[in-house]
C-alpha positions as CSV (number, residue, x, y, z in Angstrom):
1,M,-46.8,-10.8,19.1
2,T,-45.2,-7.5,18.2
3,A,-46.5,-5.4,15.3
4,V,-43.6,-6.6,13.2
5,E,-44.5,-10.3,14.0
6,A,-48.3,-10.0,13.5
7,E,-49.4,-12.3,10.7
8,A,-50.8,-11.0,7.4
9,P,-54.5,-11.8,6.8
10,V,-55.0,-14.6,4.4
11,G,-56.5,-14.1,0.9
12,T,-57.8,-16.6,-1.6
13,G,-57.8,-17.2,-5.3
14,P,-55.7,-15.9,-8.2
15,L,-55.5,-12.1,-9.0
16,A,-57.2,-12.7,-12.4
17,G,-59.1,-15.6,-13.9
18,A,-60.6,-16.8,-17.2
19,G,-61.6,-14.0,-19.5
20,E,-59.5,-11.4,-17.6
21,H,-56.3,-9.7,-18.5
22,L,-53.4,-9.3,-16.0
23,V,-50.7,-6.8,-17.0
24,V,-47.5,-7.1,-14.9
25,V,-45.3,-4.0,-14.8
26,V,-41.7,-4.6,-13.6
27,A,-38.4,-2.8,-13.9
28,H,-35.9,-5.6,-14.7
29,P,-35.8,-9.1,-16.1
30,D,-36.2,-11.5,-13.2
31,D,-38.5,-9.1,-11.2
32,E,-41.4,-11.0,-12.8
33,T,-40.0,-14.3,-11.5
34,F,-38.1,-13.5,-8.3
35,G,-40.7,-10.8,-7.3
36,C,-44.1,-12.1,-8.3
37,G,-43.7,-15.3,-10.4
38,S,-46.2,-17.3,-8.4
39,L,-48.9,-14.7,-8.7
40,I,-48.4,-14.7,-12.5
41,A,-48.4,-18.5,-12.7
42,Q,-51.5,-18.8,-10.5
43,A,-53.4,-16.3,-12.7
44,A,-52.3,-18.0,-15.9
45,M,-53.3,-21.4,-14.6
46,A,-56.7,-19.9,-13.8
47,G,-57.1,-19.0,-17.5
48,A,-56.1,-15.3,-17.3
49,R,-54.3,-13.7,-20.2
50,V,-51.0,-12.3,-18.9
51,T,-48.8,-9.6,-20.4
52,V,-45.5,-8.5,-18.9
53,L,-44.2,-5.0,-19.4
54,C,-40.5,-4.8,-18.5
55,A,-39.0,-1.3,-18.3
56,T,-35.3,-2.2,-18.8
57,R,-33.1,-5.1,-20.0
58,G,-31.3,-5.2,-16.6
59,A,-27.8,-4.4,-18.0
60,A,-26.6,-3.0,-14.7
61,G,-27.1,-6.3,-12.9
62,E,-24.3,-8.3,-11.3
63,R,-23.5,-11.1,-13.7
64,V,-23.1,-14.8,-12.7
65,P,-20.2,-16.1,-14.9
66,D,-21.3,-18.6,-17.6
67,P,-18.9,-19.8,-20.3
68,I,-21.7,-20.1,-22.8
69,T,-23.0,-16.6,-22.5
70,D,-20.1,-14.6,-21.1
71,C,-19.4,-13.2,-24.6
72,W,-23.0,-11.9,-25.0
73,P,-24.0,-8.4,-23.8
74,L,-25.7,-8.8,-20.4
75,G,-28.8,-7.0,-21.6
76,L,-29.3,-9.5,-24.4
77,V,-28.8,-12.4,-22.0
78,R,-31.3,-11.1,-19.6
79,E,-33.9,-10.4,-22.3
80,V,-33.6,-14.0,-23.4
81,E,-34.0,-15.2,-19.8
82,L,-37.0,-12.9,-19.3
83,T,-38.7,-14.3,-22.4
84,S,-38.1,-17.9,-21.3
85,A,-39.2,-17.4,-17.7
86,A,-42.3,-15.5,-18.7
87,R,-43.3,-18.4,-21.0
88,V,-42.8,-20.9,-18.2
89,L,-45.0,-18.7,-15.9
90,G,-47.7,-18.6,-18.5
91,A,-47.4,-15.1,-19.9
92,G,-48.5,-14.7,-23.5
93,E,-46.6,-11.5,-24.3
94,V,-43.5,-9.7,-23.1
95,V,-42.9,-6.1,-24.0
96,L,-39.6,-4.2,-23.3
97,L,-40.1,-0.5,-22.7
98,G,-36.5,0.5,-23.6
99,Y,-35.3,2.3,-20.5
100,R,-31.8,1.7,-19.2
101,D,-31.2,-0.1,-15.9
102,S,-30.4,2.5,-13.2
103,G,-28.5,0.1,-10.9
104,F,-29.2,0.0,-7.2
105,D,-27.4,3.2,-6.3
106,G,-24.6,5.5,-7.6
107,T,-24.8,8.0,-10.5
108,A,-27.6,7.0,-12.8
109,H,-27.2,7.2,-16.6
110,P,-29.2,10.1,-18.1
111,R,-31.3,7.7,-20.1
112,S,-31.9,5.3,-17.2
113,L,-35.3,4.6,-15.8
114,V,-34.8,6.5,-12.5
115,A,-33.5,9.6,-14.5
116,A,-36.6,9.7,-16.6
117,P,-39.2,12.2,-15.3
118,L,-42.0,10.5,-13.5
119,A,-44.6,12.2,-15.7
120,E,-42.9,10.9,-18.8
121,V,-42.8,7.3,-17.6
122,A,-46.4,7.6,-16.4
123,R,-47.5,8.8,-19.9
124,D,-45.7,5.9,-21.5
125,L,-47.4,3.4,-19.3
126,A,-50.8,5.1,-19.5
127,D,-50.7,4.8,-23.3
128,R,-49.7,1.2,-23.2
129,L,-52.2,0.3,-20.5
130,A,-55.0,2.1,-22.4
131,A,-54.3,-0.1,-25.4
132,L,-54.0,-3.3,-23.4
133,A,-57.1,-2.7,-21.3
134,P,-56.1,-4.8,-18.3
135,D,-58.5,-5.9,-15.6
136,V,-55.6,-6.1,-13.1
137,V,-52.2,-4.4,-13.0
138,L,-49.6,-6.0,-10.9
139,T,-46.3,-4.4,-9.9
140,L,-43.7,-4.5,-7.1
141,D,-44.1,-2.2,-4.2
142,G,-40.4,-1.1,-4.0
143,S,-40.0,-2.2,-0.4
144,D,-36.7,-3.9,-1.2
145,G,-35.2,-0.4,-1.6
146,H,-34.3,-0.6,-5.3
147,R,-34.8,2.9,-6.8
148,D,-36.0,1.6,-10.1
149,H,-38.8,-0.4,-8.4
150,V,-39.9,2.7,-6.4
151,H,-39.9,4.9,-9.5
152,L,-41.9,2.4,-11.6
153,R,-44.3,1.8,-8.7
154,D,-45.0,5.6,-8.6
155,A,-45.3,5.8,-12.4
156,V,-47.9,3.0,-12.4
157,D,-50.0,4.8,-9.8
158,H,-49.9,8.0,-11.9
159,A,-50.6,6.1,-15.1
160,V,-53.6,4.2,-13.8
161,A,-55.1,7.4,-12.2
162,G,-55.4,8.9,-15.7
163,L,-57.1,5.9,-17.4
164,D,-60.8,6.2,-18.3
165,H,-61.4,2.6,-17.1
166,R,-59.3,1.9,-14.1
167,P,-58.0,-1.6,-13.5
168,R,-57.6,-3.1,-10.1
169,V,-54.0,-2.4,-8.9
170,V,-52.1,-4.9,-6.8
171,R,-48.5,-4.5,-5.5
172,S,-46.4,-7.5,-4.8
173,S,-44.8,-6.9,-1.4
174,L,-42.2,-8.4,0.9
175,A,-43.3,-9.3,4.4
176,N,-41.0,-7.8,7.0
177,S,-41.0,-10.9,9.1
178,L,-39.6,-13.0,6.2
179,M,-37.1,-10.3,5.3
180,R,-35.8,-10.4,8.9
181,R,-35.3,-14.1,8.7
182,W,-33.7,-13.7,5.3
183,A,-31.2,-11.1,6.7
184,A,-30.4,-13.4,9.6
185,E,-29.6,-16.3,7.2
186,K,-27.7,-14.1,4.8
187,A,-25.6,-12.4,7.5
188,G,-22.1,-11.8,6.1
189,A,-23.1,-12.1,2.5
190,D,-22.0,-9.5,-0.1
191,T,-25.3,-7.8,-0.8
192,V,-26.4,-4.1,-0.6
193,Y,-29.7,-5.2,0.9
194,L,-28.0,-6.1,4.2
195,D,-27.0,-2.4,4.5
196,L,-30.6,-1.3,4.6
197,D,-32.7,-0.6,7.8
198,L,-34.4,-3.8,8.7
199,D,-37.4,-1.9,10.0
200,A,-37.9,-0.5,6.5
201,L,-37.1,-3.6,4.5
202,G,-40.4,-5.1,3.3
203,R,-43.7,-4.1,4.8
204,P,-45.3,-4.9,8.2
205,D,-47.1,-8.2,7.8
206,A,-50.4,-6.9,9.1
207,E,-50.6,-4.4,6.2
208,L,-50.4,-7.2,3.6
209,V,-52.6,-10.0,2.4
210,A,-51.0,-13.5,2.2
211,I,-51.8,-15.6,-0.8
212,D,-51.2,-19.3,-0.8
213,T,-49.3,-20.1,-4.0
214,S,-48.0,-23.5,-3.1
215,A,-49.8,-25.1,-6.0
216,V,-47.5,-23.4,-8.5
217,L,-44.2,-23.9,-6.7
218,A,-42.8,-26.2,-9.4
219,V,-43.6,-23.6,-12.1
220,R,-42.0,-20.9,-10.0
221,E,-38.8,-22.9,-9.5
222,E,-38.6,-23.7,-13.2
223,A,-38.9,-20.0,-14.0
224,I,-36.2,-19.1,-11.4
225,A,-33.9,-21.5,-13.1
226,C,-34.3,-19.6,-16.4
227,H,-32.5,-16.6,-14.9
228,R,-29.0,-18.2,-15.0
229,S,-27.1,-14.9,-15.2
230,Q,-28.5,-13.6,-11.9
231,A,-28.0,-14.9,-8.4
232,S,-31.4,-15.8,-7.0
233,P,-32.2,-14.1,-3.6
234,Y,-33.5,-17.5,-2.5
235,D,-30.2,-19.3,-3.1
236,G,-28.5,-20.5,0.1
237,L,-31.5,-20.2,2.3
238,S,-32.6,-23.0,4.6
239,P,-35.3,-25.2,2.9
240,E,-37.9,-23.9,5.4
241,L,-37.3,-20.3,4.6
242,R,-37.0,-20.8,0.9
243,R,-40.4,-22.6,0.9
244,A,-41.9,-19.8,3.0
245,F,-40.9,-17.3,0.4
246,L,-42.0,-19.4,-2.6
247,T,-45.3,-20.8,-1.4
248,T,-46.9,-17.7,0.1
249,D,-47.0,-14.3,-1.7
250,H,-47.8,-11.1,0.0
251,I,-49.8,-8.3,-1.7
252,E,-51.1,-4.8,-1.1
253,E,-54.3,-3.8,-2.8
254,I,-54.3,-0.2,-4.0
255,T,-57.7,1.6,-4.1
256,S,-58.3,4.7,-6.1
């Protein structure tokens, strides 16, 4: 096998269990589901308390037409979808932080997440995390190339470093081997992700830990269906590749 094809070592068990508090920090509604929904559902099923902190309402997302909600502001639609999906996954609380969605690229609004100074976002998160006292903090690693995901990932690192009692920090990651298969099946699709360097899309498998989340597949699928305004990245994939994405999650453990 090449380094890119080397398999990730296999981990076991949920990120948090009974009596523990998992705080999930994401940039947009649907990140909690498309990005790390199985990890949330697995922890909730194990008895963990789960709180989702979402930085924006995702108003810069590309909207899937829907005659029922087309007249609603997209940010409101996505907030409702986030609340519904989080409930399905087992989260007990959802908190919106109030930043604006930056969009994937282009000129960012002055009040957008990516335009907010890193130190400012980190202070905001540190205050919230200190009050929530999580045992585990879960966020996305930004390896999909979205600037909001990268900015929030860095803010989480800075926030946790300043806490008196540091929680375990876990990043949900994309395995490069799966992203290469995804790009092959999506060839010709209208998505900015196909313009990215395949070597940099996701993380090398050997750097990650693979978690079997097949037991919560039905819950993850139900949560995905809640995000009707957004095209799922798993739509149109072969059944084999869709199952590969949705039954095995890849994580990176961050040590202080």
